[in-house]
mmCIF file with all atom_site columns, C-alpha atoms in Angstrom:
data_model
loop_
_atom_site.group_PDB
_atom_site.id
_atom_site.type_symbol
_atom_site.label_atom_id
_atom_site.label_alt_id
_atom_site.label_comp_id
_atom_site.label_asym_id
_atom_site.label_entity_id
_atom_site.label_seq_id
_atom_site.pdbx_PDB_ins_code
_atom_site.Cartn_x
_atom_site.Cartn_y
_atom_site.Cartn_z
_atom_site.occupancy
_atom_site.B_iso_or_equiv
_atom_site.pdbx_formal_charge
_atom_site.auth_seq_id
_atom_site.auth_comp_id
_atom_site.auth_asym_id
_atom_site.auth_atom_id
_atom_site.pdbx_PDB_model_num
ATOM 1   C CA . MET A 1 1   ? 22.977  11.251  -27.461 1.00 0.00 ? 1   MET A CA 1
ATOM 2   C CA . VAL A 1 2   ? 19.583  12.577  -28.328 1.00 0.00 ? 2   VAL A CA 1
ATOM 3   C CA . CYS A 1 3   ? 17.948  9.157   -27.795 1.00 0.00 ? 3   CYS A CA 1
ATOM 4   C CA . SER A 1 4   ? 18.575  9.230   -24.053 1.00 0.00 ? 4   SER A CA 1
ATOM 5   C CA . HIS A 1 5   ? 16.627  12.501  -23.794 1.00 0.00 ? 5   HIS A CA 1
ATOM 6   C CA . ILE A 1 6   ? 13.540  11.304  -25.675 1.00 0.00 ? 6   ILE A CA 1
ATOM 7   C CA . LEU A 1 7   ? 12.429  8.843   -23.020 1.00 0.00 ? 7   LEU A CA 1
ATOM 8   C CA . PRO A 1 8   ? 11.381  10.773  -19.905 1.00 0.00 ? 8   PRO A CA 1
ATOM 9   C CA . ASP A 1 9   ? 12.005  9.701   -16.308 1.00 0.00 ? 9   ASP A CA 1
ATOM 10  C CA . GLU A 1 10  ? 9.024   7.393   -16.552 1.00 0.00 ? 10  GLU A CA 1
ATOM 11  C CA . PRO A 1 11  ? 10.630  4.379   -18.332 1.00 0.00 ? 11  PRO A CA 1
ATOM 12  C CA . GLN A 1 12  ? 7.419   3.009   -19.798 1.00 0.00 ? 12  GLN A CA 1
ATOM 13  C CA . SER A 1 13  ? 6.088   6.343   -21.070 1.00 0.00 ? 13  SER A CA 1
ATOM 14  C CA . ASP A 1 14  ? 3.939   5.632   -24.117 1.00 0.00 ? 14  ASP A CA 1
ATOM 15  C CA . SER A 1 15  ? 4.818   8.812   -25.986 1.00 0.00 ? 15  SER A CA 1
ATOM 16  C CA . GLY A 1 16  ? 8.568   8.513   -25.385 1.00 0.00 ? 16  GLY A CA 1
ATOM 17  C CA . ALA A 1 17  ? 8.561   4.829   -26.296 1.00 0.00 ? 17  ALA A CA 1
ATOM 18  C CA . ARG A 1 18  ? 6.599   5.519   -29.486 1.00 0.00 ? 18  ARG A CA 1
ATOM 19  C CA . ASP A 1 19  ? 9.042   8.278   -30.433 1.00 0.00 ? 19  ASP A CA 1
ATOM 20  C CA . LEU A 1 20  ? 12.055  6.021   -29.862 1.00 0.00 ? 20  LEU A CA 1
ATOM 21  C CA . ALA A 1 21  ? 10.494  3.164   -31.833 1.00 0.00 ? 21  ALA A CA 1
ATOM 22  C CA . ALA A 1 22  ? 9.809   5.548   -34.721 1.00 0.00 ? 22  ALA A CA 1
ATOM 23  C CA . LEU A 1 23  ? 13.346  6.917   -34.499 1.00 0.00 ? 23  LEU A CA 1
ATOM 24  C CA . ALA A 1 24  ? 14.773  3.373   -34.605 1.00 0.00 ? 24  ALA A CA 1
ATOM 25  C CA . ARG A 1 25  ? 12.904  2.775   -37.873 1.00 0.00 ? 25  ARG A CA 1
ATOM 26  C CA . THR A 1 26  ? 14.003  6.102   -39.367 1.00 0.00 ? 26  THR A CA 1
ATOM 27  C CA . SER A 1 27  ? 17.641  5.373   -40.170 1.00 0.00 ? 27  SER A CA 1
ATOM 28  C CA . ARG A 1 28  ? 20.327  2.771   -39.603 1.00 0.00 ? 28  ARG A CA 1
ATOM 29  C CA . ALA A 1 29  ? 22.519  5.377   -37.901 1.00 0.00 ? 29  ALA A CA 1
ATOM 30  C CA . LEU A 1 30  ? 19.847  5.987   -35.254 1.00 0.00 ? 30  LEU A CA 1
ATOM 31  C CA . GLN A 1 31  ? 18.562  2.429   -34.930 1.00 0.00 ? 31  GLN A CA 1
ATOM 32  C CA . GLU A 1 32  ? 21.066  1.092   -32.382 1.00 0.00 ? 32  GLU A CA 1
ATOM 33  C CA . PRO A 1 33  ? 21.062  4.085   -30.002 1.00 0.00 ? 33  PRO A CA 1
ATOM 34  C CA . ALA A 1 34  ? 17.262  4.368   -30.186 1.00 0.00 ? 34  ALA A CA 1
ATOM 35  C CA . LEU A 1 35  ? 16.737  0.656   -29.477 1.00 0.00 ? 35  LEU A CA 1
ATOM 36  C CA . ASN A 1 36  ? 19.267  0.771   -26.627 1.00 0.00 ? 36  ASN A CA 1
ATOM 37  C CA . ALA A 1 37  ? 17.399  3.690   -25.036 1.00 0.00 ? 37  ALA A CA 1
ATOM 38  C CA . LEU A 1 38  ? 14.016  2.053   -25.641 1.00 0.00 ? 38  LEU A CA 1
ATOM 39  C CA . TRP A 1 39  ? 14.969  -1.299  -24.095 1.00 0.00 ? 39  TRP A CA 1
ATOM 40  C CA . ARG A 1 40  ? 17.359  -0.037  -21.388 1.00 0.00 ? 40  ARG A CA 1
ATOM 41  C CA . SER A 1 41  ? 14.809  -0.194  -18.571 1.00 0.00 ? 41  SER A CA 1
ATOM 42  C CA . GLN A 1 42  ? 11.967  -2.720  -18.472 1.00 0.00 ? 42  GLN A CA 1
ATOM 43  C CA . GLU A 1 43  ? 9.250   -3.165  -15.865 1.00 0.00 ? 43  GLU A CA 1
ATOM 44  C CA . THR A 1 44  ? 7.593   -6.263  -17.294 1.00 0.00 ? 44  THR A CA 1
ATOM 45  C CA . PHE A 1 45  ? 8.298   -9.399  -19.306 1.00 0.00 ? 45  PHE A CA 1
ATOM 46  C CA . ALA A 1 46  ? 5.378   -8.564  -21.602 1.00 0.00 ? 46  ALA A CA 1
ATOM 47  C CA . HIS A 1 47  ? 7.485   -6.713  -24.174 1.00 0.00 ? 47  HIS A CA 1
ATOM 48  C CA . ILE A 1 48  ? 9.856   -9.683  -24.481 1.00 0.00 ? 48  ILE A CA 1
ATOM 49  C CA . LEU A 1 49  ? 6.974   -12.145 -24.719 1.00 0.00 ? 49  LEU A CA 1
ATOM 50  C CA . ARG A 1 50  ? 5.456   -10.104 -27.540 1.00 0.00 ? 50  ARG A CA 1
ATOM 51  C CA . CYS A 1 51  ? 8.661   -10.679 -29.523 1.00 0.00 ? 51  CYS A CA 1
ATOM 52  C CA . MET A 1 52  ? 8.133   -14.442 -29.489 1.00 0.00 ? 52  MET A CA 1
ATOM 53  C CA . PRO A 1 53  ? 6.401   -16.135 -32.449 1.00 0.00 ? 53  PRO A CA 1
ATOM 54  C CA . SER A 1 54  ? 2.625   -15.765 -32.325 1.00 0.00 ? 54  SER A CA 1
ATOM 55  C CA . ASP A 1 55  ? 2.090   -19.497 -32.921 1.00 0.00 ? 55  ASP A CA 1
ATOM 56  C CA . LEU A 1 56  ? 3.872   -20.300 -29.640 1.00 0.00 ? 56  LEU A CA 1
ATOM 57  C CA . TRP A 1 57  ? 0.872   -19.589 -27.453 1.00 0.00 ? 57  TRP A CA 1
ATOM 58  C CA . ASN A 1 58  ? -2.745  -18.768 -27.159 1.00 0.00 ? 58  ASN A CA 1
ATOM 59  C CA . ILE A 1 59  ? -3.951  -15.824 -25.081 1.00 0.00 ? 59  ILE A CA 1
ATOM 60  C CA . PRO A 1 60  ? -7.606  -16.445 -24.233 1.00 0.00 ? 60  PRO A CA 1
ATOM 61  C CA . VAL A 1 61  ? -9.805  -13.479 -23.382 1.00 0.00 ? 61  VAL A CA 1
ATOM 62  C CA . VAL A 1 62  ? -9.847  -12.887 -19.633 1.00 0.00 ? 62  VAL A CA 1
ATOM 63  C CA . SER A 1 63  ? -11.709 -10.048 -17.976 1.00 0.00 ? 63  SER A CA 1
ATOM 64  C CA . GLY A 1 64  ? -9.848  -7.085  -16.539 1.00 0.00 ? 64  GLY A CA 1
ATOM 65  C CA . ALA A 1 65  ? -6.103  -6.610  -16.788 1.00 0.00 ? 65  ALA A CA 1
ATOM 66  C CA . VAL A 1 66  ? -5.365  -10.280 -16.100 1.00 0.00 ? 66  VAL A CA 1
ATOM 67  C CA . TYR A 1 67  ? -3.744  -12.230 -18.910 1.00 0.00 ? 67  TYR A CA 1
ATOM 68  C CA . HIS A 1 68  ? -3.612  -15.983 -19.160 1.00 0.00 ? 68  HIS A CA 1
ATOM 69  C CA . LEU A 1 69  ? -0.937  -17.432 -21.417 1.00 0.00 ? 69  LEU A CA 1
ATOM 70  C CA . GLU A 1 70  ? -1.291  -20.983 -22.744 1.00 0.00 ? 70  GLU A CA 1
ATOM 71  C CA . VAL A 1 71  ? 1.809   -22.437 -24.376 1.00 0.00 ? 71  VAL A CA 1
ATOM 72  C CA . VAL A 1 72  ? 0.615   -24.544 -27.325 1.00 0.00 ? 72  VAL A CA 1
ATOM 73  C CA . ARG A 1 73  ? 3.907   -25.981 -28.546 1.00 0.00 ? 73  ARG A CA 1
ATOM 74  C CA . PRO A 1 74  ? 7.429   -26.570 -27.235 1.00 0.00 ? 74  PRO A CA 1
ATOM 75  C CA . LEU A 1 75  ? 9.889   -23.690 -27.445 1.00 0.00 ? 75  LEU A CA 1
ATOM 76  C CA . ALA A 1 76  ? 12.478  -23.990 -30.207 1.00 0.00 ? 76  ALA A CA 1
ATOM 77  C CA . LEU A 1 77  ? 15.891  -22.324 -30.188 1.00 0.00 ? 77  LEU A CA 1
ATOM 78  C CA . SER A 1 78  ? 14.823  -20.185 -33.126 1.00 0.00 ? 78  SER A CA 1
ATOM 79  C CA . ASP A 1 79  ? 11.967  -18.766 -31.003 1.00 0.00 ? 79  ASP A CA 1
ATOM 80  C CA . TRP A 1 80  ? 14.583  -16.916 -28.921 1.00 0.00 ? 80  TRP A CA 1
ATOM 81  C CA . GLU A 1 81  ? 16.336  -15.083 -31.786 1.00 0.00 ? 81  GLU A CA 1
ATOM 82  C CA . ARG A 1 82  ? 14.238  -11.898 -31.761 1.00 0.00 ? 82  ARG A CA 1
ATOM 83  C CA . PRO A 1 83  ? 13.729  -11.707 -27.966 1.00 0.00 ? 83  PRO A CA 1
ATOM 84  C CA . LEU A 1 84  ? 17.480  -12.133 -27.363 1.00 0.00 ? 84  LEU A CA 1
ATOM 85  C CA . PHE A 1 85  ? 18.177  -9.300  -29.806 1.00 0.00 ? 85  PHE A CA 1
ATOM 86  C CA . TYR A 1 86  ? 16.244  -6.992  -27.477 1.00 0.00 ? 86  TYR A CA 1
ATOM 87  C CA . MET A 1 87  ? 17.070  -8.663  -24.132 1.00 0.00 ? 87  MET A CA 1
ATOM 88  C CA . ASN A 1 88  ? 20.737  -7.898  -24.740 1.00 0.00 ? 88  ASN A CA 1
ATOM 89  C CA . ARG A 1 89  ? 19.840  -4.187  -24.494 1.00 0.00 ? 89  ARG A CA 1
ATOM 90  C CA . VAL A 1 90  ? 18.105  -4.385  -21.091 1.00 0.00 ? 90  VAL A CA 1
ATOM 91  C CA . ARG A 1 91  ? 20.178  -2.859  -18.282 1.00 0.00 ? 91  ARG A CA 1
ATOM 92  C CA . ILE A 1 92  ? 17.470  -2.430  -15.637 1.00 0.00 ? 92  ILE A CA 1
ATOM 93  C CA . LEU A 1 93  ? 14.712  -4.969  -14.966 1.00 0.00 ? 93  LEU A CA 1
ATOM 94  C CA . THR A 1 94  ? 12.207  -4.009  -12.289 1.00 0.00 ? 94  THR A CA 1
ATOM 95  C CA . LEU A 1 95  ? 9.493   -6.515  -11.474 1.00 0.00 ? 95  LEU A CA 1
ATOM 96  C CA . SER A 1 96  ? 6.848   -6.254  -8.809  1.00 0.00 ? 96  SER A CA 1
ATOM 97  C CA . LEU A 1 97  ? 4.392   -8.958  -7.984  1.00 0.00 ? 97  LEU A CA 1
ATOM 98  C CA . CYS A 1 98  ? 1.214   -8.527  -6.065  1.00 0.00 ? 98  CYS A CA 1
ATOM 99  C CA . LEU A 1 99  ? 0.888   -11.910 -4.422  1.00 0.00 ? 99  LEU A CA 1
ATOM 100 C CA . PRO A 1 100 ? -1.791  -12.738 -1.869  1.00 0.00 ? 100 PRO A CA 1
ATOM 101 C CA . LYS A 1 101 ? 0.720   -14.931 -0.005  1.00 0.00 ? 101 LYS A CA 1
ATOM 102 C CA . GLU A 1 102 ? 4.357   -14.656 1.009   1.00 0.00 ? 102 GLU A CA 1
ATOM 103 C CA . HIS A 1 103 ? 5.665   -17.422 -1.273  1.00 0.00 ? 103 HIS A CA 1
ATOM 104 C CA . PHE A 1 104 ? 5.303   -17.758 -5.023  1.00 0.00 ? 104 PHE A CA 1
ATOM 105 C CA . PHE A 1 105 ? 5.076   -21.586 -5.066  1.00 0.00 ? 105 PHE A CA 1
ATOM 106 C CA . PRO A 1 106 ? 4.626   -22.549 -1.406  1.00 0.00 ? 106 PRO A CA 1
ATOM 107 C CA . HIS A 1 107 ? 4.681   -26.327 -1.963  1.00 0.00 ? 107 HIS A CA 1
ATOM 108 C CA . ILE A 1 108 ? 7.100   -26.705 -4.858  1.00 0.00 ? 108 ILE A CA 1
ATOM 109 C CA . ASN A 1 109 ? 9.505   -29.629 -4.558  1.00 0.00 ? 109 ASN A CA 1
ATOM 110 C CA . SER A 1 110 ? 11.331  -29.285 -7.843  1.00 0.00 ? 110 SER A CA 1
ATOM 111 C CA . LEU A 1 111 ? 12.024  -26.624 -10.434 1.00 0.00 ? 111 LEU A CA 1
ATOM 112 C CA . VAL A 1 112 ? 13.630  -27.808 -13.669 1.00 0.00 ? 112 VAL A CA 1
ATOM 113 C CA . TRP A 1 113 ? 15.063  -25.379 -16.213 1.00 0.00 ? 113 TRP A CA 1
ATOM 114 C CA . LYS A 1 114 ? 16.089  -27.197 -19.384 1.00 0.00 ? 114 LYS A CA 1
ATOM 115 C CA . ASN A 1 115 ? 18.216  -25.658 -22.110 1.00 0.00 ? 115 ASN A CA 1
#
């Protein structure tokens, strides 16, 4: 399909991503393949977080490329509708962390994930 050729080898290419996003908005016939190609490979959670409702958090201004996210209300099930629509399309997730230490939470005793 033509959509797989629009995004170059660099998965997060701005021009290729913009072209695919525009193509997805062009017609219903092209929407699904364009979105699948656009979301296939992700290198950050930022795109998913941007799909969440804007009233969910506050992003205070922080210098440089560092972002601080403050959750201002509890997550609701409905908050996940749009992100899940796109997360279902992700086939490759590559994350890299630049941590000054070996462990993410060196003294954590408990991690609770509630659903």
